[in-house]
Tab-separated table of C-alpha atoms in Angstrom:
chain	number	residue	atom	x	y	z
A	1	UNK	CA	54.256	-11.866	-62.164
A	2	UNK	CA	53.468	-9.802	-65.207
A	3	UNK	CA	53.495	-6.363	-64.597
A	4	UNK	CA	52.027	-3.718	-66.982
A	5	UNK	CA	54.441	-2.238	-68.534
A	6	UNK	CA	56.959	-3.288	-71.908
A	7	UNK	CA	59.921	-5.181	-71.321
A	8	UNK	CA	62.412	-2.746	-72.506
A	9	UNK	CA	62.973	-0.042	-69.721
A	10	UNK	CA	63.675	3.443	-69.975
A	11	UNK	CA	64.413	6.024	-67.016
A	12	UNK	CA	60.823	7.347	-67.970
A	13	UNK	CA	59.183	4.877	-66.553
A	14	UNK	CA	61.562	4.074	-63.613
A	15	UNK	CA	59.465	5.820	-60.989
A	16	UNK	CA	56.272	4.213	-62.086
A	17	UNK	CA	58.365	0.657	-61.900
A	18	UNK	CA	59.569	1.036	-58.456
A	19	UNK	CA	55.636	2.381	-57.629
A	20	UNK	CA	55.041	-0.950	-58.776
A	21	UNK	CA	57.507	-2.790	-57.133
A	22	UNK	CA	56.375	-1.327	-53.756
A	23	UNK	CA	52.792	-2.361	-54.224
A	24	UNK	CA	54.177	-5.937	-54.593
A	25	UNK	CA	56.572	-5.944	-51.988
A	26	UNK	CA	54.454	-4.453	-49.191
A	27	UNK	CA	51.785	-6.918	-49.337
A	28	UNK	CA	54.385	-9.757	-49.263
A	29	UNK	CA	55.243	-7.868	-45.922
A	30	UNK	CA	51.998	-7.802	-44.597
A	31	UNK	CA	51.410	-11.989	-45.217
A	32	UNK	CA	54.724	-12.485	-42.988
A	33	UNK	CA	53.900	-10.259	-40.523
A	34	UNK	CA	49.932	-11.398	-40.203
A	35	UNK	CA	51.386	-15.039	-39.838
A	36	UNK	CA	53.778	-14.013	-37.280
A	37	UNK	CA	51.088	-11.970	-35.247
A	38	UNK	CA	48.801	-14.983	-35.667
A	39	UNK	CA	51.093	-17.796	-34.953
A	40	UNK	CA	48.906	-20.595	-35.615
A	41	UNK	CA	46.040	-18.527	-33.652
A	42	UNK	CA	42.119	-19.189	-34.478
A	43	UNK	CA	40.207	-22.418	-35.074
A	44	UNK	CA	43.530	-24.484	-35.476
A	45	UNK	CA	43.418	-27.931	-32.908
A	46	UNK	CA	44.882	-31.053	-32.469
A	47	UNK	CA	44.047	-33.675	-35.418
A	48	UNK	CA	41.067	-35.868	-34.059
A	49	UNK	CA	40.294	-39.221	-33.813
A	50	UNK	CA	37.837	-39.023	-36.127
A	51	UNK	CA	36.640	-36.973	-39.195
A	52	UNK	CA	34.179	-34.930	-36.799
A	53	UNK	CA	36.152	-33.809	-34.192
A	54	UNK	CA	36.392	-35.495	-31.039
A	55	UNK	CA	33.597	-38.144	-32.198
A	56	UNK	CA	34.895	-41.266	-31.874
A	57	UNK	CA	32.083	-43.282	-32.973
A	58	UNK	CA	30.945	-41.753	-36.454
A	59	UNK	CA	29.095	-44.783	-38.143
A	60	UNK	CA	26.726	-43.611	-40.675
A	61	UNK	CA	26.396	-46.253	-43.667
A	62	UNK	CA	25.156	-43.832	-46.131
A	63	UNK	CA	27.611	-44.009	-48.583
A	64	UNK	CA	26.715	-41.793	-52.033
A	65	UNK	CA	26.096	-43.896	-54.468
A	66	UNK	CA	28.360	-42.470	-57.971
A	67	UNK	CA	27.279	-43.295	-61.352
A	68	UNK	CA	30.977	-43.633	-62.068
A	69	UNK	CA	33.640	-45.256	-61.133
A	70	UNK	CA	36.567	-43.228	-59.033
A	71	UNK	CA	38.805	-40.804	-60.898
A	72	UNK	CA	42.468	-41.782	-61.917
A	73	UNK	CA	45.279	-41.430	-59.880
A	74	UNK	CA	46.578	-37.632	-59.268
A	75	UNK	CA	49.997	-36.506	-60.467
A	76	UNK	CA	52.420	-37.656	-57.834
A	77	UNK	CA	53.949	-34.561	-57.057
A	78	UNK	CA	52.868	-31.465	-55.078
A	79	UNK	CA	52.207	-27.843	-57.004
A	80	UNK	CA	52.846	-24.650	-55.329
A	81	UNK	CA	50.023	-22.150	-55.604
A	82	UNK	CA	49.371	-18.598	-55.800
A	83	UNK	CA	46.554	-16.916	-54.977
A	84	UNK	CA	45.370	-15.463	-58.110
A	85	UNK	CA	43.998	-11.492	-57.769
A	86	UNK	CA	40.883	-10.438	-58.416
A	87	UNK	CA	39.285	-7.651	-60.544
A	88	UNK	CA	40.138	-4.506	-59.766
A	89	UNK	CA	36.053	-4.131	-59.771
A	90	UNK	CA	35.992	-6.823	-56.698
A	91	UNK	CA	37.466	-4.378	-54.242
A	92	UNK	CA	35.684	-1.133	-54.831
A	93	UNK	CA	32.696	-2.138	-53.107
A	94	UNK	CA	30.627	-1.585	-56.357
A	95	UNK	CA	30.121	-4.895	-58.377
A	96	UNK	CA	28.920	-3.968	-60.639
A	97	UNK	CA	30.068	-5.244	-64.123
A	98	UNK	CA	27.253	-7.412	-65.929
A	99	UNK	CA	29.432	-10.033	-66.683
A	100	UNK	CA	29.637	-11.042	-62.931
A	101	UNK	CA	25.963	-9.673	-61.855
A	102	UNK	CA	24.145	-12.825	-61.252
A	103	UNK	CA	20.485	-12.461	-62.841
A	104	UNK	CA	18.438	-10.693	-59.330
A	105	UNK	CA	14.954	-11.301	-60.346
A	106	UNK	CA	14.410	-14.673	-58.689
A	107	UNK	CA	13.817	-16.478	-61.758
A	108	UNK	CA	17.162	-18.380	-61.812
A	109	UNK	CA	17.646	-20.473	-58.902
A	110	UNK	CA	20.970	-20.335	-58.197
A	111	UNK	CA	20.885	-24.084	-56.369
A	112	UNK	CA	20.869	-25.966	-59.789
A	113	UNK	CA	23.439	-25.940	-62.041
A	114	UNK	CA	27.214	-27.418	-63.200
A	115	UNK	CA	30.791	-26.855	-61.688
A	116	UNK	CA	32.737	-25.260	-64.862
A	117	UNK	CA	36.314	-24.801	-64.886
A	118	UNK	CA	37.850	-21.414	-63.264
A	119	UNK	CA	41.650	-21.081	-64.236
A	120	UNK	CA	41.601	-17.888	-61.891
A	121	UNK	CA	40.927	-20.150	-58.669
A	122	UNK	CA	41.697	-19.689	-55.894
A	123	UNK	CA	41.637	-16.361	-54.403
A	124	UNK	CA	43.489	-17.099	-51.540
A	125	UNK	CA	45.943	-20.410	-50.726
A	126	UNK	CA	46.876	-22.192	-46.999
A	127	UNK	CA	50.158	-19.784	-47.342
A	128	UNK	CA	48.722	-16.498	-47.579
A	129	UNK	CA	45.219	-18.113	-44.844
A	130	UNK	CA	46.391	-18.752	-41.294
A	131	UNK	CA	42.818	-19.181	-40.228
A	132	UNK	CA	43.045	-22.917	-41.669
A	133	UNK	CA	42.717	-26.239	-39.339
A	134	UNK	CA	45.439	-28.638	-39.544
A	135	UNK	CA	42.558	-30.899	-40.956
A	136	UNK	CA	41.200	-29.338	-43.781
A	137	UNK	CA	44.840	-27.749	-44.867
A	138	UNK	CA	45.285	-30.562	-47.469
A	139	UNK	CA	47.830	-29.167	-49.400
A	140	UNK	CA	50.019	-28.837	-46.150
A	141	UNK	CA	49.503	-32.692	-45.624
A	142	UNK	CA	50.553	-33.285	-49.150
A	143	UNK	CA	47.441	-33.698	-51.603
A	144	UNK	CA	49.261	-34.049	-55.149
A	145	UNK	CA	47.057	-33.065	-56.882
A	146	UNK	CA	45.777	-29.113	-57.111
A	147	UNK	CA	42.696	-29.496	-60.149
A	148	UNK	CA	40.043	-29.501	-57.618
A	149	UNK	CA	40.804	-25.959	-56.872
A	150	UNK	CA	39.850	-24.584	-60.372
A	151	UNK	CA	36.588	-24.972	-60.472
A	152	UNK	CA	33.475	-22.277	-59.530
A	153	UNK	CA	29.697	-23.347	-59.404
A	154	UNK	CA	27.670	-22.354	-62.779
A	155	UNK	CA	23.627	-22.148	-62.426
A	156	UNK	CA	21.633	-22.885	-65.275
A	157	UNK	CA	20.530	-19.374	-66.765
A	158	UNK	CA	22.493	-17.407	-64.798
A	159	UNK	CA	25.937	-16.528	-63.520
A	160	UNK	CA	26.920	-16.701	-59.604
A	161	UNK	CA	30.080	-13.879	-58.739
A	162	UNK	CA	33.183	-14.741	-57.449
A	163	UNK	CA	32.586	-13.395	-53.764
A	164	UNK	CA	33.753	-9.951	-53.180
A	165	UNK	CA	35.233	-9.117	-49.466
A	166	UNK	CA	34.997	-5.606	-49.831
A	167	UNK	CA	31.555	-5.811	-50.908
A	168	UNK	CA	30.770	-8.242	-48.348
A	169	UNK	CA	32.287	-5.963	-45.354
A	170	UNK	CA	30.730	-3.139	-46.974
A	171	UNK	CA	27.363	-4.419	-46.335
A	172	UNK	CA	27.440	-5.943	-42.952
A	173	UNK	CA	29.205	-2.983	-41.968
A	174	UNK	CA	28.621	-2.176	-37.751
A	175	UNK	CA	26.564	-5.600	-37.766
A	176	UNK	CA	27.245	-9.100	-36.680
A	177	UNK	CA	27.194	-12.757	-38.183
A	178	UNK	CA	26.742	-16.129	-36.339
A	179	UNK	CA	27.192	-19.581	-37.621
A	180	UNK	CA	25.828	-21.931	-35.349
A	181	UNK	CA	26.023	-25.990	-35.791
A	182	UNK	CA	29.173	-28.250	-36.196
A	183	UNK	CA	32.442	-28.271	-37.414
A	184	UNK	CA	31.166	-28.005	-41.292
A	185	UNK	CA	29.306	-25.009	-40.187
A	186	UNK	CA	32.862	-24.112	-38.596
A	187	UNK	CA	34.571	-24.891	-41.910
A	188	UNK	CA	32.258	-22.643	-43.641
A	189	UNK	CA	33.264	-19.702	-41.434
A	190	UNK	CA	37.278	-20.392	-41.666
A	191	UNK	CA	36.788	-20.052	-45.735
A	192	UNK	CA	34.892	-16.975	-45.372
A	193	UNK	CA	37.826	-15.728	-42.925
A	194	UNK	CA	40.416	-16.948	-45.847
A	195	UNK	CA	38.191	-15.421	-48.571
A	196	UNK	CA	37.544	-11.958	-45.978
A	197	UNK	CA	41.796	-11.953	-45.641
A	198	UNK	CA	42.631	-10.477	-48.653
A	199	UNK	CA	41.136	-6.885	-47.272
A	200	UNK	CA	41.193	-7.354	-43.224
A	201	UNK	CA	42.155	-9.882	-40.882
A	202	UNK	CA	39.749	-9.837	-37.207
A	203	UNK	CA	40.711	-9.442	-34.089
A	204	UNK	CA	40.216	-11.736	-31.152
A	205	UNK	CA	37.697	-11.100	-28.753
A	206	UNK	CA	36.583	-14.353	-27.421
A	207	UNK	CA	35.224	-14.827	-24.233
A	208	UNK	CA	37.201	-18.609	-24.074
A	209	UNK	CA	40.280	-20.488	-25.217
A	210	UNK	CA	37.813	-23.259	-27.154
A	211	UNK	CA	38.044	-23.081	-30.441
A	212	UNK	CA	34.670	-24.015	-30.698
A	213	UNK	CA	33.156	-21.005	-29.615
A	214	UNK	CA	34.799	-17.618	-31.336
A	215	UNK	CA	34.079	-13.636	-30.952
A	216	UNK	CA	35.892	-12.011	-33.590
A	217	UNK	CA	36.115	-8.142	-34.925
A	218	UNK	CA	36.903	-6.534	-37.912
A	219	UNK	CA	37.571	-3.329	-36.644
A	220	UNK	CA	37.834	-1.257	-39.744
A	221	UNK	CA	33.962	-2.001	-40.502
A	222	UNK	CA	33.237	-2.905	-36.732
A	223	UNK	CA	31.765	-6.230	-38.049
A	224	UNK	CA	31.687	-9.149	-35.458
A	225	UNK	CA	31.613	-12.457	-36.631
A	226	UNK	CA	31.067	-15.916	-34.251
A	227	UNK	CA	30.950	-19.375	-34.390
A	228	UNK	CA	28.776	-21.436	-31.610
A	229	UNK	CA	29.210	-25.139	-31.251
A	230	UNK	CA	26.169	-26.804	-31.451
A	231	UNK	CA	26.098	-30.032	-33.158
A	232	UNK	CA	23.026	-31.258	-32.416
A	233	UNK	CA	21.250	-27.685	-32.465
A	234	UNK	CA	19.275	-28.577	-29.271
A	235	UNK	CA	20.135	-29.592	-25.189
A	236	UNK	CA	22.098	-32.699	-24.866
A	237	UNK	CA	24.130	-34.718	-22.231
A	238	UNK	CA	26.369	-37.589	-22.340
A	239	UNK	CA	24.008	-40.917	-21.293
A	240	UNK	CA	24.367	-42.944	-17.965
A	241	UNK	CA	27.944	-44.484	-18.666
A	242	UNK	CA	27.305	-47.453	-15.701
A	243	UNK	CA	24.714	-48.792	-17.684
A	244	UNK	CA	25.306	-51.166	-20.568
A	245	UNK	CA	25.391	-49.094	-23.429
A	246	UNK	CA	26.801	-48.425	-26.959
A	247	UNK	CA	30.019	-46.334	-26.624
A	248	UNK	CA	29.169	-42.336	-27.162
A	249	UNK	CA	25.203	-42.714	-26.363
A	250	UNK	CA	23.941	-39.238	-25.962
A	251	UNK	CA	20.517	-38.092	-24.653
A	252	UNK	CA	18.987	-35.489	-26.993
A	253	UNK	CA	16.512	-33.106	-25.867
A	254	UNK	CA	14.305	-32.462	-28.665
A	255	UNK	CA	12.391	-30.245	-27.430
A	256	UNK	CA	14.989	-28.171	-25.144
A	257	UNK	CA	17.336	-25.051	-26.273
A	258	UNK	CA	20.645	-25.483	-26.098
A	259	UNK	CA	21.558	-22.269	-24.171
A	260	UNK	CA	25.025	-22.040	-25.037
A	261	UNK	CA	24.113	-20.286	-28.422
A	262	UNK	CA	20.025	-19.531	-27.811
A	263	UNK	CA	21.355	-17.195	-24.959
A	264	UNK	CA	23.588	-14.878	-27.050
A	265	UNK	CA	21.955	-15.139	-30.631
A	266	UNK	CA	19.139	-12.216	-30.315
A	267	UNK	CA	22.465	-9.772	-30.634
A	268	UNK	CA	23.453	-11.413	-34.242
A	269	UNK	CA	22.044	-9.777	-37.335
A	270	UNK	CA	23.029	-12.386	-39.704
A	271	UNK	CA	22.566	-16.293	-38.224
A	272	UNK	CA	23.790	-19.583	-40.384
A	273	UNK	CA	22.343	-22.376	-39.319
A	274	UNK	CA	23.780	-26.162	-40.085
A	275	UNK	CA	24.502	-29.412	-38.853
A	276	UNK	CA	23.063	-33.156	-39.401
A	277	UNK	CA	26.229	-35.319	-39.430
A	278	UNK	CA	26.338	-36.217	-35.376
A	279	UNK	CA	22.357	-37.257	-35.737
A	280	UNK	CA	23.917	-40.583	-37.098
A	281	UNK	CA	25.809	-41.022	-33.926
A	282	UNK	CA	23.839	-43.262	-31.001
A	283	UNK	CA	21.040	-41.228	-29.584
A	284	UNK	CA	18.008	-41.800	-26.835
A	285	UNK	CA	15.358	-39.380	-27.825
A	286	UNK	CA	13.879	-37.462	-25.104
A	287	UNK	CA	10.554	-34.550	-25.343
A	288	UNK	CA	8.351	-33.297	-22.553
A	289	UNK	CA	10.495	-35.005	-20.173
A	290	UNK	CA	9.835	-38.997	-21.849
A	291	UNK	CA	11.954	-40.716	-24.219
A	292	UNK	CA	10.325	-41.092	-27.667
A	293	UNK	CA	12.585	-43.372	-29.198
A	294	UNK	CA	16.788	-43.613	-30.184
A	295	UNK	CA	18.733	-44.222	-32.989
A	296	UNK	CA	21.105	-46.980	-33.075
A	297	UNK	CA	21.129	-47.428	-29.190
A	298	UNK	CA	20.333	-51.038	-29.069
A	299	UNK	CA	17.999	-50.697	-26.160
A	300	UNK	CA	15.103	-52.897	-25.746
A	301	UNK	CA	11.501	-51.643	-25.415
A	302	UNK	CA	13.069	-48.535	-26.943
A	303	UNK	CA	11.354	-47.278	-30.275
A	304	UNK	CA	14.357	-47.222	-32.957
A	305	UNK	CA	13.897	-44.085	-34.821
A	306	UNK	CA	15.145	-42.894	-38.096
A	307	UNK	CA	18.036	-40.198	-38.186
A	308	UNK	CA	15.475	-37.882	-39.799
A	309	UNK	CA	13.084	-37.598	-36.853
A	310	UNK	CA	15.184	-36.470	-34.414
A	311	UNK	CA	16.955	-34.405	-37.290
A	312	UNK	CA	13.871	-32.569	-37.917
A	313	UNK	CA	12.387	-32.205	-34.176
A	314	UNK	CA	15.613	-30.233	-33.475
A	315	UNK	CA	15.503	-28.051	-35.975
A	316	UNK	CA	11.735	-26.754	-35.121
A	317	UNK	CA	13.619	-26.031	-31.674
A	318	UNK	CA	16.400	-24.328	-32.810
A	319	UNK	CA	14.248	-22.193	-35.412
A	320	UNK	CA	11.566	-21.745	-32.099
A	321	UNK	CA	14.476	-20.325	-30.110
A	322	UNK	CA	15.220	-17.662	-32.995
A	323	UNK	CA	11.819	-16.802	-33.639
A	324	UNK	CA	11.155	-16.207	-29.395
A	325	UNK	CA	13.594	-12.901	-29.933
A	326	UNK	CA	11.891	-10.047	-31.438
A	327	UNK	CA	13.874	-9.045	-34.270
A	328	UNK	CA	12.255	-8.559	-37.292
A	329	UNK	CA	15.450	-6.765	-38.994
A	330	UNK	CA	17.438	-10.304	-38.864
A	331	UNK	CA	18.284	-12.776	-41.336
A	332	UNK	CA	18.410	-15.920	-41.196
A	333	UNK	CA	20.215	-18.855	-43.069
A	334	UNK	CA	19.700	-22.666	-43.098
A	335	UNK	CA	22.176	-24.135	-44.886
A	336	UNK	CA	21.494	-27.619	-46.019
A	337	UNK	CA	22.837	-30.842	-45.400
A	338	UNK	CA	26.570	-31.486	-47.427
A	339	UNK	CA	26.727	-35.412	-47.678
A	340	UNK	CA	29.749	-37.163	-47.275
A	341	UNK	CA	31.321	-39.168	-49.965
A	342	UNK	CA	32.980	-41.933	-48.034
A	343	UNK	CA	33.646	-45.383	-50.984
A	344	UNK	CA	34.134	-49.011	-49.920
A	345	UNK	CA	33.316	-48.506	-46.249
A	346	UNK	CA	32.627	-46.068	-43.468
A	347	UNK	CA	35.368	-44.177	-42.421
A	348	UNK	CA	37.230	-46.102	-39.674
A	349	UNK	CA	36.115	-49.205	-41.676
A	350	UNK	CA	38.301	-48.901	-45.015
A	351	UNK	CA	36.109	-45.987	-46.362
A	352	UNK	CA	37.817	-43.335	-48.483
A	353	UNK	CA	37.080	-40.572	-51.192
A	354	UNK	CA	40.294	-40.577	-53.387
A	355	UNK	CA	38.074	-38.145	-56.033
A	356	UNK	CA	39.947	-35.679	-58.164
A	357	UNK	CA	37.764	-34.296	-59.646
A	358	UNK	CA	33.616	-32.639	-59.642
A	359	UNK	CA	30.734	-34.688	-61.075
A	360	UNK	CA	28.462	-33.513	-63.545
A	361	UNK	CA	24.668	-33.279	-62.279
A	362	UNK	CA	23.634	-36.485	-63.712
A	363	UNK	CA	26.249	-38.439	-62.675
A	364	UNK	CA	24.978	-38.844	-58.949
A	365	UNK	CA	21.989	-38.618	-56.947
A	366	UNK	CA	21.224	-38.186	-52.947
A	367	UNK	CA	19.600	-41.705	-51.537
A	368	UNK	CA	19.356	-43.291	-47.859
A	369	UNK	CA	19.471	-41.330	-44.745
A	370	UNK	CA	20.823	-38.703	-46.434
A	371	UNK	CA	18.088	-38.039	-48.223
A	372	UNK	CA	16.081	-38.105	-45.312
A	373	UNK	CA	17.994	-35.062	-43.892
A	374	UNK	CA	17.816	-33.138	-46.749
A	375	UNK	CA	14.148	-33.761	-46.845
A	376	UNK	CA	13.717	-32.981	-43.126
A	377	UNK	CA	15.282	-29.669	-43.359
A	378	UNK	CA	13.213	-28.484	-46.686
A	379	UNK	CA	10.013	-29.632	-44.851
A	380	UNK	CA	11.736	-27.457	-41.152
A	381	UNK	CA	12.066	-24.238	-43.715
A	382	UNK	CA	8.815	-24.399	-45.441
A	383	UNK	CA	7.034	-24.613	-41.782
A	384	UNK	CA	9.249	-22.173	-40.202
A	385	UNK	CA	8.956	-19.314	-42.972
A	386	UNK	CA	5.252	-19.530	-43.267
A	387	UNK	CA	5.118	-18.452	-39.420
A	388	UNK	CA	8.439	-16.165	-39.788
A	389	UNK	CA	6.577	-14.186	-42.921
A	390	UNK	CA	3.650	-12.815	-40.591
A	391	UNK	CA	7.025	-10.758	-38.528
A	392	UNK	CA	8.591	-9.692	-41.622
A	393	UNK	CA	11.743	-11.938	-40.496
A	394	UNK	CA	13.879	-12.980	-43.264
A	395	UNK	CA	14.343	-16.507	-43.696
A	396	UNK	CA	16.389	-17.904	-46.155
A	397	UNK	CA	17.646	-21.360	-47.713
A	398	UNK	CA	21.124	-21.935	-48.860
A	399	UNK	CA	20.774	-24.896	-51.002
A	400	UNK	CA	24.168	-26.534	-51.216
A	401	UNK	CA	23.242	-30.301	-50.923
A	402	UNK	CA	23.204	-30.870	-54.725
A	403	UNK	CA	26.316	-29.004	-55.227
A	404	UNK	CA	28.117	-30.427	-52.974
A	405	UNK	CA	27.379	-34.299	-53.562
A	406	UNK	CA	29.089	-33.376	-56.950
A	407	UNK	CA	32.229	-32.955	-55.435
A	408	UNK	CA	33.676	-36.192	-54.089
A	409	UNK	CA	37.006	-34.228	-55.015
A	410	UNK	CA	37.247	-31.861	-52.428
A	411	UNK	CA	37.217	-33.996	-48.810
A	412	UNK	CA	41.013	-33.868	-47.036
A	413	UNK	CA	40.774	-37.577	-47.273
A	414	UNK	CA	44.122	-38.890	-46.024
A	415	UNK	CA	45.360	-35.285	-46.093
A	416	UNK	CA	44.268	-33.630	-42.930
A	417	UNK	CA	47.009	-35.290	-41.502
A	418	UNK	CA	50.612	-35.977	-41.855
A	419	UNK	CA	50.673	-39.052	-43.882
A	420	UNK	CA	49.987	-42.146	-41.885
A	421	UNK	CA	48.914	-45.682	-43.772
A	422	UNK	CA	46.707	-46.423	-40.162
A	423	UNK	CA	45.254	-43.140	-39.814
A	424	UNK	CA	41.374	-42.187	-40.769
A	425	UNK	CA	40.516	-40.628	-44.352
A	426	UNK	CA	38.245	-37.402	-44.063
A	427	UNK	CA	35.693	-37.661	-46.758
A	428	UNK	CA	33.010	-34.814	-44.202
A	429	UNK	CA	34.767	-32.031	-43.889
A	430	UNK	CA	36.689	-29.720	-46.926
A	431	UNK	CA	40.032	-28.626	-48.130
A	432	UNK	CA	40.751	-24.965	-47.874
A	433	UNK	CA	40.691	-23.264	-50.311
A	434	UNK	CA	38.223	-25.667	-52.309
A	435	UNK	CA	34.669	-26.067	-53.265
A	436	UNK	CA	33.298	-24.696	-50.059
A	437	UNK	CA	34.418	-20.888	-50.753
A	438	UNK	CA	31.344	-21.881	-53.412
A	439	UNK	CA	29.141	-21.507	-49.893
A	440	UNK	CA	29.738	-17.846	-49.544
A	441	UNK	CA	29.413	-17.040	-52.908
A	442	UNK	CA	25.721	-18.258	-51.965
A	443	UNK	CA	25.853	-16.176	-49.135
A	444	UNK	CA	26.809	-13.098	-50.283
A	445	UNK	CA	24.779	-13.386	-53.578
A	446	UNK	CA	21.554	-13.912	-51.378
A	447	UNK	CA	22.440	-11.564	-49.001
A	448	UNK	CA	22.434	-8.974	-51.857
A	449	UNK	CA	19.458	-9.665	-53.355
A	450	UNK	CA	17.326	-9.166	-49.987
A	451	UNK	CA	19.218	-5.466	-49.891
A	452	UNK	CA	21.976	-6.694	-46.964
């Protein structure tokens, strides 16, 4: 660490070195005792069987088609990280330096763009973080290589800020934030924990032990933020297991809520809304009582529908259920589909992502099903805010697909996991810290420009 002062010391400046000393040493103090209080508590579970939690039968085929071939091998060595500090301006709840200030006018679209290089990444590390899962902590498991950390999303014409915790607590001060969906929309909410850590770690305040459903408080800005499993967005229940049936058939209820999270969401100011990676698992489609269809259920005289159409009849329900409470003063976020970047194979069948580093914008493009997500949620959102604008809701898309198909790099592949030559490679989910923390840069940026 360089501190700020010359080399050569005098007894002048002793008092202002040991002032310094003591701001390094008592934040050292607070990591150890934080990771003691939270002794592996929050979000942490068993590794699963599969990338996507407890699925066991994830089989999509879409596999992103790279204009490349993979990247080199990584360095074959581990690299201890820092977190590297930020500005000064970052923490005073005023960013406000025009270097940083992304253009606010709406003319830049903040979607579109490059990942640049960022020697200053990250901001936080899965040392100083204890809100990490086993599954995304990659550098626990051994990843060798750390370039996929240094890198921070560009858009053309503009710049996007490094996020800002205080900021961010600043303005959701005495309000509430809900991310609702799957375990990506769960991984989204642990990096916004790692990235809120370096100003104030929550509370506890969960109504159950699963992991999958969290209450959690910031007391110093009395700021609740929850996560509400929900991976299909809409009323589901396992399928009749006597009858002869591909293994993890669910029934999906297109048209029903899903009252574990449309019960408690009217209290949320803030909700995030994502999923689509379980619509590729075996499905019998079910509205006004009837089936309509399934996806890859192998029933006869059973319409076989496309991943997309179920996809996009559940999100109209989920949006329905937020529109039925009367809040006008919430925002909403839909936060679009991140593919997976699984190579040569699916990912109990030989499929990896063994990436090191991000693609440039020409180098890939989105094809197959997931396309046809991606599509089915940009079609949801245009519907859904032409009948939210009449109320004065605020409805907003976080556009992330593009980005994220750029970075093969930054999946735990075989590192969620101690090292195992038989075990599954993760190419869904992300390493913390990684591109991700990108997400609530998004987040925070948009917030800001609709005023908090």
């Amino acid at each position: 660490m360089e501190f700020p002062f010359e080399k050569k010391t005098t007894l002048q400046n002793t008092p202002k070195i040991v002032f310094l000393l003591l701001l390094t040493i008592i934040p050292l103090y607070y990591i150890h005792l934080t990771q003691f209080l939270w002794n592996g508590f929050l979000l942490s579970s068993p590794s699963p069987s599969s990338p996507l939690d407890d699925i066991d039968n994830y089989n999509s085929t879409s596999i992103i088609k790279l204009a490349s071939s993979s990247s080199s091998s990584s360095p074959s060595s581990p690299k201890s990280l820092s977190p590297s500090p930020l500005p000064p301006s970052l923490f005073n709840g005023n960013n406000n330096s025009t270097a940083a200030i992304a253009r606010s006018d709406n003319k830049c679209n903040i979607f579109k763009g490059e990942w640049v290089r960022n020697p200053n990444a990250p901001y936080y590390t899965n040392t100083t973080c204890f809100a990490i899962s086993d599954r995304q902590n990659c550098l626990k498991y051994g990843r060798p290589d750390t370039d996929f950390l240094k890198w921070r999303w560009k858009p053309n014409g503009c710049d996007l800020p490094i996020f800002n915790p205080a900021h961010f607590l600043e303005l959701v001060r005495g309000k509430s934030m809900a991310f609702v969906g799957d375990s990506v929309a769960r991984n989204q909410m642990q990096s916004l924990i790692c990235l809120l850590s370096t100003v104030e770690y929550p509370k506890d305040h969960s109504y159950t032990p699963d992991d999958k459903f969290k209450n959690l408080l910031y007391n110093s800005y009395n700021f609740t933020l929850a996560s509400f499993w929900s991976p299909y967005l809409v009323r589901t229940e396992e399928a009749d297991p006597t009858v002869n049936q591909p293994a993890g058939l669910t029934n999906l209820y297109l048209d029903k809520f899903d009252k574990k999270w449309t019960a408690e969401i009217e209290q949320f100011d803030y909700v995030i809304i994502s999923a689509g990676h379980w619509f590729f698992h075996p499905l019998i489609l079910y509205e006004g009582g009837h089936i309509v269809g399934c996806h890859s259920c192998s029933q006869k005289n059973i319409n076989d529908r496309t991943t997309s159409y179920g996809y996009r009849k559940a999100l109209r329900t989920a949006f329905r259920a937020i529109i039925g409470h009367d809040r006008s003063d919430r925002m909403v976020f839909l936060r679009t589909f991140s593919p997976a970047h699984y190579e040569n194979g699916v990912w109990n069948k030989g499929g990896k992502c063994g990436w090191t580093k991000p693609l440039k914008s020409h180098e890939t493009r989105l094809e197959g099903s997931n396309k046809g997500l991606y599509m089915a949620q940009l079609k949801e959102f245009k519907i859904a805010k032409k009948k939210w604008r009449k109320r004065g809701l605020k409805f907003r898309l976080i556009d992330t697909t593009k980005a994220m198909l750029m970075r093969p790099d930054g999946h735990p592949d075989q590192y969620g996991h101690p090292i195992d030559d038989h075990a599954y490679h993760d190419c869904v989910h992300w390493c913390l810290p990684g591109p991700i923390d990108a997400w609530n840069d998004f987040l925070l940026q948009m917030m800001k420009m609709d005023g908090g």
